[in-house]
Amino acid sequence: MFALLPDTVAIRHLRLRAGSASGPGGQEAARLRRELEWADWPEAPGESWVFIRRLASRAPRGRVAAGLVAEARRQLAGGGRDEVVRFADLAELLAALAADLVQGRAAQRWYWQRWAHLFEEPPARALGTLFTEHTEQLPAVSAHLAARKLLAPVWQSLSTEAARQLSHGLAGSFGFRPPTAADLQRGRAEGRQGRVAAALPFLRQRLVQRWRPVLQGMAAEDERIVPALLLISQEAAPIMLRQAPAHLLAALVEVFAGRGETAELGRGRQPDPAFRSGEGAAKSSPQLESAAPAAQTFGPEPHLAGEGGGEAAVPEPPPSDGTRSGADGRRRGGGPAAPRTALTGRGLPAVAAGEPLAAGEQEPAVVPLPRLRPEAPERASDFERFHTCQGGLLYLLNVLNRREVQELMAEHWQLLPAGWAWLYHLGRELGLDETDPMAGFLAAQLGLEGAADLGSLPALPCRPELLALVQRWYHRTGLWQPSLLVLEAQVRSTPAHLDLYAGLDAVRLPVRLAGLDCNPGWLPWLGRVVRFHYD
């Protein structure tokens, strides 16, 4: 992987104009390199990445490194747009790079030289390589592209091979092999997906708006459909994606097909001809040219890069309030039966494949969540940052991630198919303050209009079993009480990540010993990477 990692500084070229390549000059260069490696480089603000084109220092020997660091601080604070390029986060950086790769102008951007290996490939293949290296960022990358009307032309530039690689990478993170576009087409041809569509727990309007321009007009056999549906599923219903991927993907096909009989996924505008096919879809397109802003304006602040004094990538500093870190299914009856053979075959797990039902066995049924309003516009954006006094609620993600609880969630996914809903119910057992912004955030993730609608969620299934496990694990520690939720923190959410930032004084030894404030990392049942930061 060629991506820059958080909390790193990368210097692409270092030029010394004094001394010689051998003798004292060579020793001086080696010493300077060591000093630069250990220098106190400045941190870029927020989750941002910053590329600085050139740093220069005319300081005497022994002060060159300090001079370069001082110049980096000056450039970071207010460098001109020709010399300093900023991205709000890694996902925005990748979105800008993807757009430039498709447009064929990435090689002309000085700040993309770290990815020069991609310039040697056809743009469609280069795009697939970039996305495959960063599958964990793709939900946020797609949101950034969609916000700038670039998702459709970029996604339609993927090659068939790249689409298949992406499908395997995305499905592999959930533990199953992906279906092919032919599987989706056969499942839809069965004509039974009208029932399956009711099985989709919730689908936020923002997700539909993001992906409908991508899928409209795309032939049903197009392999680029599959990774798109997997990304939608990751955000909409990750628990269902783990337990019944065939049913979920069949439901999504119907949503985006409008339940029509055409062989295409939609009757909207046709994609730009320059983007209809995979490998050759790299030439300049007026559609992309007019819609794509300059990369410098792709978003607010971003790691540090440059040339001469170096191309450097510098991580973000803590927010001004001091809360930023310094480190980087079992079936139930009831309701109409969902078809077991909605998607057949290749690569699908046994639970989702089309094997015949055993005698007396019921087909899985899904109870849709009540009072969800996918047709109403959401107030929250795809990228949020908010202050909360109930930050300890996210500690409960480590409770829900334990094997015994995961087994309960797998058994009852049809009644409560959203991980956010399980988190809400468990927090409610500890008296979650539903006037806190955290409750509004949960409601937005569930597609609800506001925190007041959280009470309309189905009741917590297997509540006695779940609370018995909790008592067994935490009764002796004295942690299981409302005070566990009390934590003043900043929360940053994107379609791919959830980050909690709290001060060092918020660290509690009993919580640490119980493993509740450990980084959860990738949570397939939530569809997010979750990290805790203390500083």
Coordinates of C-alpha atoms in Angstrom, one line a residue:
M1 CA 0.0 0.0 0.0
F2 CA 1.3 3.4 -1.0
A3 CA -1.0 5.4 1.3
L4 CA 0.4 7.8 3.9
L5 CA -0.3 6.7 7.4
P6 CA -1.5 9.0 10.1
D7 CA 1.0 10.8 12.3
T8 CA 3.8 10.6 9.6
V9 CA 6.0 13.0 7.8
A10 CA 7.2 12.1 4.3
I11 CA 10.0 14.1 2.6
R12 CA 10.1 13.2 -1.1
H13 CA 13.3 15.0 -2.2
L14 CA 16.1 16.5 0.0
R15 CA 18.7 18.8 -1.6
L16 CA 21.8 20.2 0.0
R17 CA 23.7 22.9 -1.8
A18 CA 26.7 22.9 0.5
G19 CA 29.5 20.3 0.9
S20 CA 30.0 17.4 -1.4
A21 CA 28.5 13.9 -1.8
S22 CA 31.5 12.4 -0.1
G23 CA 33.6 13.3 2.8
P24 CA 32.4 15.9 5.3
G25 CA 29.4 16.8 3.1
G26 CA 28.2 13.3 2.9
Q27 CA 28.4 13.0 6.7
E28 CA 26.6 16.2 7.0
A29 CA 23.7 14.9 4.8
A30 CA 23.4 11.8 6.9
R31 CA 23.3 13.8 10.1
L32 CA 20.7 16.1 8.7
R33 CA 18.5 13.2 7.6
R34 CA 18.6 11.8 11.2
E35 CA 17.7 15.2 12.6
L36 CA 14.8 15.5 10.2
E37 CA 13.5 12.1 11.2
W38 CA 13.4 13.1 14.8
A39 CA 12.3 16.7 14.3
D40 CA 9.2 18.1 16.0
W41 CA 7.2 18.6 12.8
P42 CA 4.0 20.6 13.2
E43 CA 0.6 18.8 13.1
A44 CA -2.0 19.7 10.6
P45 CA -5.4 20.6 12.0
G46 CA -8.3 18.2 12.4
E47 CA -8.2 14.9 10.5
S48 CA -6.6 16.9 7.7
W49 CA -3.8 16.2 5.3
V50 CA -1.6 18.9 4.0
F51 CA 0.9 18.8 1.1
I52 CA 3.6 21.5 1.1
R53 CA 5.4 21.8 -2.2
R54 CA 8.8 23.2 -1.1
L55 CA 10.6 24.1 2.1
A56 CA 13.9 25.9 2.2
S57 CA 16.3 27.0 4.9
R58 CA 19.5 29.0 4.6
A59 CA 20.4 28.4 8.3
P60 CA 24.0 27.6 9.3
R61 CA 25.1 24.0 10.0
G62 CA 23.4 22.6 13.0
R63 CA 20.3 24.8 12.4
V64 CA 19.1 23.6 9.0
A65 CA 16.6 21.1 10.5
A66 CA 15.2 23.7 12.9
G67 CA 14.9 26.1 10.0
L68 CA 12.9 23.7 7.9
V69 CA 10.6 22.9 10.8
A70 CA 10.0 26.6 11.3
E71 CA 9.3 27.1 7.6
A72 CA 6.8 24.1 7.7
R73 CA 5.0 25.8 10.6
R74 CA 4.7 29.0 8.6
Q75 CA 3.5 27.3 5.5
L76 CA 1.0 25.2 7.5
A77 CA -0.4 28.4 9.1
G78 CA -1.0 30.3 5.9
G79 CA 0.8 29.1 2.8
G80 CA -0.5 30.1 -0.6
R81 CA -2.7 27.8 -2.6
D82 CA 0.0 27.2 -5.2
E83 CA 2.4 25.9 -2.5
V84 CA 0.1 24.2 0.0
V85 CA -2.8 21.9 -0.7
R86 CA -5.2 20.8 2.0
F87 CA -7.7 18.0 2.4
A88 CA -10.2 17.7 5.2
D89 CA -9.4 14.0 5.7
L90 CA -8.0 11.0 3.9
A91 CA -11.3 10.2 2.3
E92 CA -11.5 13.6 0.7
L93 CA -7.9 13.2 -0.5
L94 CA -8.7 9.9 -2.1
A95 CA -11.8 11.4 -3.7
A96 CA -9.8 14.2 -5.3
L97 CA -7.1 11.8 -6.5
A98 CA -9.7 9.5 -8.0
A99 CA -11.3 12.3 -9.9
D100 CA -7.9 13.4 -11.2
L101 CA -7.0 9.9 -12.3
V102 CA -10.3 9.5 -14.2
Q103 CA -9.8 12.9 -15.8
G104 CA -6.2 12.1 -16.8
R105 CA -4.7 15.1 -15.0
A106 CA -3.2 13.4 -11.9
A107 CA 0.3 13.3 -13.3
Q108 CA 0.3 17.1 -13.7
R109 CA -0.5 17.7 -10.0
W110 CA 2.7 18.0 -8.0
Y111 CA 1.1 16.8 -4.8
W112 CA 0.1 13.4 -6.3
Q113 CA 3.7 12.3 -7.1
R114 CA 3.6 9.8 -4.2
W115 CA 1.1 7.9 -6.3
A116 CA 3.1 8.1 -9.5
H117 CA 2.9 4.3 -9.8
L118 CA -0.8 4.7 -10.7
F119 CA 0.0 7.0 -13.6
E120 CA 1.5 4.1 -15.6
E121 CA -1.8 2.1 -15.6
P122 CA -4.9 2.8 -17.6
P123 CA -7.0 5.2 -15.5
A124 CA -9.8 2.6 -15.1
R125 CA -7.3 0.1 -13.7
A126 CA -5.5 2.7 -11.6
L127 CA -8.8 3.7 -10.1
G128 CA -9.4 0.1 -9.1
T129 CA -6.0 -0.2 -7.5
L130 CA -6.5 3.0 -5.5
F131 CA -9.9 1.9 -4.2
T132 CA -8.8 -1.7 -3.5
E133 CA -6.0 -0.3 -1.3
H134 CA -8.5 1.8 0.7
T135 CA -11.7 -0.2 0.9
E136 CA -12.2 0.9 4.5
Q137 CA -12.5 4.5 3.3
L138 CA -14.9 3.9 0.4
P139 CA -18.1 4.8 2.1
A140 CA -16.7 8.3 2.9
V141 CA -14.9 8.6 -0.4
S142 CA -18.3 7.9 -2.2
A143 CA -20.0 10.6 -0.1
H144 CA -17.3 13.2 -0.9
L145 CA -17.6 12.4 -4.6
A146 CA -21.4 12.4 -4.6
A147 CA -21.4 15.8 -2.8
R148 CA -19.5 17.2 -5.9
K149 CA -21.6 15.3 -8.5
L150 CA -18.6 13.2 -9.3
L151 CA -19.5 9.8 -8.0
A152 CA -21.3 8.6 -11.1
P153 CA -18.6 9.4 -13.7
V154 CA -15.9 8.1 -11.4
W155 CA -17.7 4.9 -10.5
Q156 CA -18.6 4.2 -14.1
S157 CA -14.9 4.4 -14.9
L158 CA -14.1 1.3 -13.0
S159 CA -13.1 -1.7 -15.0
T160 CA -14.9 -5.0 -14.7
E161 CA -11.8 -6.5 -13.1
A162 CA -11.5 -3.7 -10.6
A163 CA -15.2 -4.0 -9.7
R164 CA -14.8 -7.7 -9.0
Q165 CA -11.7 -7.0 -6.8
L166 CA -13.6 -4.4 -4.9
S167 CA -16.6 -6.8 -4.4
H168 CA -14.3 -9.5 -2.9
G169 CA -12.6 -7.0 -0.7
L170 CA -15.8 -5.5 0.7
A171 CA -17.6 -8.8 1.1
G172 CA -14.5 -10.4 2.7
S173 CA -14.6 -7.9 5.5
F174 CA -18.1 -9.2 6.3
G175 CA -17.1 -12.8 6.0
F176 CA -18.7 -14.0 2.8
R177 CA -17.9 -14.2 -0.9
P178 CA -19.8 -11.7 -3.1
P179 CA -22.4 -12.6 -5.7
T180 CA -21.8 -11.6 -9.3
A181 CA -24.0 -9.3 -11.3
A182 CA -25.4 -12.4 -13.0
D183 CA -26.5 -13.7 -9.6
L184 CA -28.3 -10.4 -9.0
Q185 CA -30.0 -10.6 -12.4
R186 CA -31.1 -14.2 -11.9
G187 CA -32.5 -13.4 -8.5
R188 CA -34.4 -10.5 -9.9
A189 CA -35.7 -12.6 -12.8
E190 CA -37.5 -14.9 -10.3
G191 CA -40.0 -12.1 -9.8
R192 CA -40.2 -12.5 -6.0
Q193 CA -38.3 -9.5 -4.9
G194 CA -41.4 -7.5 -4.2
R195 CA -41.5 -9.4 -0.9
V196 CA -37.9 -9.1 -0.3
A197 CA -37.9 -5.3 -0.6
A198 CA -40.0 -5.2 2.6
A199 CA -37.2 -7.0 4.3
L200 CA -34.9 -4.0 4.0
P201 CA -34.8 -2.6 7.6
F202 CA -34.1 1.0 6.7
L203 CA -32.6 2.9 3.8
R204 CA -31.8 6.6 4.4
Q205 CA -32.8 8.9 1.7
R206 CA -29.3 10.3 1.5
L207 CA -28.0 6.9 0.5
V208 CA -30.5 6.6 -2.2
Q209 CA -29.7 10.1 -3.5
R210 CA -26.0 9.3 -3.4
W211 CA -26.2 6.1 -5.4
R212 CA -29.2 6.4 -7.7
P213 CA -27.3 8.5 -10.3
V214 CA -24.6 5.8 -10.4
L215 CA -26.9 2.9 -10.9
Q216 CA -29.4 4.5 -13.3
G217 CA -29.0 3.3 -16.8
M218 CA -26.4 0.7 -15.8
A219 CA -27.1 -2.7 -17.4
A220 CA -28.1 -5.4 -15.0
E221 CA -25.2 -7.6 -15.9
D222 CA -22.7 -4.8 -15.1
E223 CA -20.2 -6.0 -12.4
R224 CA -19.9 -2.4 -11.1
I225 CA -23.3 -2.8 -9.5
V226 CA -22.2 -5.3 -7.0
P227 CA -19.6 -3.3 -5.0
A228 CA -22.0 -0.3 -5.1
L229 CA -24.7 -2.4 -3.4
L230 CA -22.2 -3.7 -0.9
L231 CA -21.3 -0.2 0.1
I232 CA -24.9 0.8 0.4
S233 CA -25.6 -2.3 2.5
Q234 CA -22.6 -1.5 4.8
E235 CA -24.2 1.8 5.7
A236 CA -27.9 0.8 5.7
A237 CA -28.0 -2.6 7.3
P238 CA -24.6 -4.2 8.2
I239 CA -26.1 -6.9 10.5
M240 CA -28.4 -8.0 7.8
L241 CA -25.5 -8.0 5.3
R242 CA -23.7 -10.4 7.6
Q243 CA -26.6 -12.7 8.2
A244 CA -28.6 -12.6 4.9
P245 CA -26.7 -10.9 2.2
A246 CA -28.7 -12.5 -0.6
H247 CA -32.0 -11.1 0.7
L248 CA -30.5 -7.6 1.4
L249 CA -28.9 -7.3 -2.0
A250 CA -32.1 -8.5 -3.8
A251 CA -34.0 -5.8 -1.8
L252 CA -31.6 -3.1 -2.9
V253 CA -31.8 -4.2 -6.5
E254 CA -35.6 -3.6 -6.3
V255 CA -35.2 -0.3 -4.6
F256 CA -32.9 1.1 -7.3
A257 CA -34.7 -0.7 -10.1
G258 CA -38.0 1.0 -9.2
R259 CA -39.5 -2.5 -9.4
G260 CA -39.6 -2.1 -13.2
E261 CA -39.4 -4.9 -15.7
T262 CA -36.6 -3.4 -17.8
A263 CA -33.3 -5.1 -17.9
E264 CA -31.7 -1.9 -16.5
L265 CA -31.4 -0.7 -13.0
G266 CA -33.2 2.5 -13.7
R267 CA -34.6 4.7 -16.5
G268 CA -32.8 7.9 -15.5
R269 CA -30.3 9.7 -17.6
Q270 CA -27.7 7.6 -19.5
P271 CA -24.2 7.8 -18.3
D272 CA -21.7 9.8 -20.2
P273 CA -20.4 7.7 -23.1
A274 CA -16.8 8.3 -22.0
F275 CA -17.6 6.4 -18.8
R276 CA -19.8 3.5 -20.1
S277 CA -17.1 0.9 -20.4
G278 CA -14.3 -0.1 -18.1
E279 CA -10.7 0.0 -19.4
G280 CA -11.1 2.6 -22.0
A281 CA -13.1 5.1 -20.0
A282 CA -10.4 7.4 -19.1
K283 CA -10.5 10.2 -21.6
S284 CA -11.5 13.7 -20.8
S285 CA -15.2 14.1 -20.3
P286 CA -17.0 17.5 -20.3
Q287 CA -19.3 16.2 -17.6
L288 CA -16.4 15.5 -15.2
E289 CA -14.4 18.5 -16.4
S290 CA -17.1 21.0 -15.6
A291 CA -18.1 19.4 -12.3
A292 CA -14.7 18.8 -10.8
P293 CA -13.3 21.7 -8.7
A294 CA -9.6 22.3 -8.3
A295 CA -8.2 19.8 -5.8
Q296 CA -7.2 22.6 -3.5
T297 CA -10.8 23.5 -2.9
F298 CA -12.0 19.9 -2.4
G299 CA -12.6 20.7 1.2
P300 CA -11.4 22.3 4.4
E301 CA -8.2 21.7 6.2
P302 CA -5.9 18.3 5.8
H303 CA -0.9 15.7 6.9
L304 CA 2.1 17.7 5.4
A305 CA 3.9 17.2 2.2
G306 CA 6.4 18.9 0.0
E307 CA 9.6 19.0 -2.0
G308 CA 13.0 20.4 -1.5
G309 CA 12.6 20.6 2.3
G310 CA 10.4 17.9 1.5
E311 CA 7.0 16.5 0.8
A312 CA 5.7 15.8 4.2
A313 CA 2.5 14.4 5.7
V314 CA 1.7 15.7 9.1
P315 CA -1.1 14.5 11.3
E316 CA -3.8 16.7 12.7
P317 CA -3.4 18.3 16.2
P318 CA -6.0 18.0 18.9
P319 CA -9.1 20.3 18.6
S320 CA -8.8 23.6 20.5
D321 CA -10.8 22.2 23.4
G322 CA -8.1 19.7 24.1
T323 CA -10.2 16.6 23.5
R324 CA -8.2 15.2 20.5
S325 CA -6.0 12.2 20.9
G326 CA -2.3 12.1 20.1
A327 CA -2.3 8.7 18.4
D328 CA -3.6 8.2 15.5
G329 CA -28.3 -15.0 13.0
R330 CA -31.0 -17.3 13.7
R331 CA -34.5 -17.2 12.1
R332 CA -37.9 -16.1 13.6
G333 CA -41.3 -16.7 12.2
G334 CA -44.0 -14.1 11.6
G335 CA -44.8 -11.8 8.8
P336 CA -44.6 -12.6 5.1
A337 CA -41.8 -15.0 4.3
A338 CA -38.8 -13.7 2.5
P339 CA -37.7 -15.8 -0.5
R340 CA -34.8 -18.0 0.4
T341 CA -33.5 -18.1 -3.2
A342 CA -33.6 -14.4 -3.8
L343 CA -30.0 -14.5 -5.0
T344 CA -28.7 -17.9 -5.8
G345 CA -25.4 -19.5 -5.9
R346 CA -21.9 -18.6 -6.5
G347 CA -20.0 -17.6 -3.5
L348 CA -22.9 -16.9 -1.2
P349 CA -22.8 -18.5 2.3
A350 CA -25.0 -21.4 3.2
V351 CA -27.4 -19.2 5.2
A352 CA -28.1 -17.2 2.1
A353 CA -27.9 -19.8 -0.6
G354 CA -30.8 -21.5 -2.3
E355 CA -30.7 -24.9 -0.8
P356 CA -34.2 -26.5 -0.2
L357 CA -35.8 -26.0 3.2
A358 CA -35.8 -28.8 5.6
A359 CA -39.2 -30.4 6.5
G360 CA -41.2 -28.0 8.7
E361 CA -38.6 -25.2 8.4
Q362 CA -39.9 -21.7 7.9
E363 CA -38.3 -19.3 5.5
P364 CA -36.7 -16.3 7.3
A365 CA -39.0 -13.4 7.8
V366 CA -37.9 -9.9 8.5
V367 CA -39.9 -7.4 10.6
P368 CA -39.4 -3.9 9.3
L369 CA -38.6 -1.2 11.8
P370 CA -41.7 1.0 12.5
R371 CA -42.0 4.7 12.0
L372 CA -38.9 5.0 9.9
R373 CA -39.1 7.8 7.4
P374 CA -36.7 7.2 4.6
E375 CA -38.6 9.6 2.4
A376 CA -38.0 12.5 4.7
P377 CA -34.8 14.5 4.2
E378 CA -32.2 14.0 6.9
R379 CA -31.0 16.9 9.0
A380 CA -27.6 15.4 9.7
S381 CA -24.8 15.5 7.1
D382 CA -22.6 12.5 6.1
F383 CA -19.8 14.1 8.1
E384 CA -20.5 15.3 11.6
R385 CA -18.7 16.5 14.6
F386 CA -20.5 17.2 17.9
H387 CA -19.8 17.6 21.6
T388 CA -21.4 15.1 24.0
C389 CA -21.5 14.5 27.7
Q390 CA -22.6 10.9 27.1
G391 CA -19.4 9.8 25.3
G392 CA -19.2 6.6 27.5
L393 CA -22.1 5.2 25.5
L394 CA -19.5 4.3 22.9
Y395 CA -17.7 2.1 25.5
L396 CA -20.7 -0.2 25.1
L397 CA -19.6 -1.0 21.6
N398 CA -17.0 -3.2 23.2
V399 CA -19.7 -5.0 25.2
L400 CA -21.8 -5.6 22.1
N401 CA -18.7 -6.8 20.3
R402 CA -18.1 -9.7 22.7
R403 CA -18.7 -13.2 21.2
E404 CA -21.7 -14.1 23.4
V405 CA -23.5 -10.9 22.5
Q406 CA -22.7 -11.2 18.8
E407 CA -24.3 -14.6 18.9
L408 CA -27.5 -13.1 20.4
M409 CA -27.4 -10.3 17.7
A410 CA -27.1 -12.9 15.0
E411 CA -30.0 -14.9 16.4
H412 CA -32.3 -11.9 16.6
W413 CA -31.2 -9.8 13.6
Q414 CA -34.6 -9.9 12.0
L415 CA -36.2 -8.1 14.9
L416 CA -33.4 -5.6 15.5
P417 CA -31.2 -5.5 12.3
A418 CA -29.4 -2.3 13.1
G419 CA -26.3 -2.1 15.3
W420 CA -27.1 1.5 16.3
A421 CA -30.4 0.2 17.7
W422 CA -28.7 -2.4 19.9
L423 CA -26.4 0.4 21.2
Y424 CA -29.3 2.6 22.0
H425 CA -31.1 -0.1 23.9
L426 CA -28.1 -1.0 25.9
G427 CA -27.4 2.6 26.7
R428 CA -31.0 3.0 27.8
E429 CA -30.5 0.3 30.4
L430 CA -28.0 2.7 32.0
G431 CA -30.2 5.7 31.8
L432 CA -28.9 7.3 28.5
D433 CA -29.7 11.1 28.6
E434 CA -31.9 11.4 25.5
T435 CA -31.5 15.2 25.5
D436 CA -27.8 14.8 24.8
P437 CA -26.6 15.2 21.2
M438 CA -25.5 11.5 21.3
A439 CA -29.2 10.4 21.2
G440 CA -29.8 12.7 18.2
F441 CA -26.8 11.2 16.5
L442 CA -28.2 7.6 17.0
A443 CA -31.5 8.6 15.7
A444 CA -29.9 10.1 12.5
Q445 CA -28.0 6.8 11.9
L446 CA -31.3 4.9 12.2
G447 CA -33.1 7.2 9.7
L448 CA -35.3 8.7 12.4
E449 CA -36.3 12.3 12.5
G450 CA -35.1 12.9 16.0
A451 CA -34.2 11.5 19.4
A452 CA -37.9 11.5 20.3
D453 CA -38.5 8.7 17.8
L454 CA -36.0 6.3 19.4
G455 CA -38.8 5.1 21.5
S456 CA -40.6 3.7 18.4
L457 CA -37.8 1.1 17.9
P458 CA -38.7 -2.5 18.5
A459 CA -38.0 -3.7 22.0
L460 CA -34.7 -5.2 22.9
P461 CA -34.9 -8.9 22.0
C462 CA -33.3 -11.4 24.4
R463 CA -33.1 -8.7 27.1
P464 CA -32.8 -11.1 30.0
E465 CA -30.0 -13.1 28.4
L466 CA -28.1 -9.9 27.5
L467 CA -28.4 -8.3 30.9
A468 CA -27.4 -11.6 32.5
L469 CA -24.2 -11.6 30.5
V470 CA -23.6 -7.9 31.5
Q471 CA -24.0 -8.7 35.2
R472 CA -21.7 -11.6 35.0
W473 CA -19.0 -9.6 33.3
Y474 CA -19.2 -6.3 35.1
H475 CA -21.1 -6.7 38.4
R476 CA -18.0 -7.0 40.5
T477 CA -16.3 -4.0 38.9
G478 CA -19.1 -1.7 39.9
L479 CA -19.0 -0.2 36.4
W480 CA -22.5 -1.1 35.3
Q481 CA -24.2 2.1 36.4
P482 CA -25.2 5.4 34.7
S483 CA -21.9 7.0 35.5
L484 CA -20.3 4.7 32.9
L485 CA -21.9 6.8 30.2
V486 CA -20.8 10.2 31.6
L487 CA -17.8 11.3 29.5
E488 CA -17.3 14.7 28.0
A489 CA -15.9 14.2 24.5
Q490 CA -16.0 15.2 20.9
V491 CA -17.3 12.7 18.4
R492 CA -16.5 12.8 14.7
S493 CA -18.5 10.6 12.4
T494 CA -18.1 9.8 8.7
P495 CA -19.7 7.1 6.6
A496 CA -16.6 5.0 7.2
H497 CA -15.3 6.0 10.7
L498 CA -16.4 7.0 14.2
D499 CA -13.9 8.7 16.4
L500 CA -14.2 9.7 20.0
Y501 CA -11.8 12.3 21.4
A502 CA -11.4 12.9 25.1
G503 CA -8.9 14.4 27.5
L504 CA -6.2 12.3 29.3
D505 CA -8.0 13.1 32.6
A506 CA -11.0 11.2 31.3
V507 CA -9.1 7.9 31.4
R508 CA -10.5 5.7 34.2
L509 CA -8.5 2.8 35.5
P510 CA -11.5 0.4 36.1
V511 CA -12.8 1.2 32.6
R512 CA -9.4 0.5 31.1
L513 CA -9.0 -2.8 33.1
A514 CA -12.4 -3.9 31.9
G515 CA -11.3 -3.3 28.3
L516 CA -14.1 -0.9 27.6
D517 CA -12.0 1.9 26.3
C518 CA -9.9 -0.2 24.0
N519 CA -10.1 0.8 20.3
P520 CA -12.9 -1.4 18.9
G521 CA -11.5 -1.0 15.4
W522 CA -13.5 -2.5 12.5
L523 CA -17.0 -3.5 13.6
P524 CA -18.7 -5.4 10.7
W525 CA -22.1 -5.3 12.5
L526 CA -21.9 -1.5 12.7
G527 CA -20.3 -1.0 9.4
R528 CA -17.7 1.5 10.8
V529 CA -14.1 1.7 12.1
V530 CA -14.4 3.0 15.7
R531 CA -11.4 4.6 17.5
F532 CA -11.0 6.2 20.9
H533 CA -8.4 9.0 21.3
Y534 CA -7.1 10.5 24.6
D535 CA -4.9 13.6 24.8

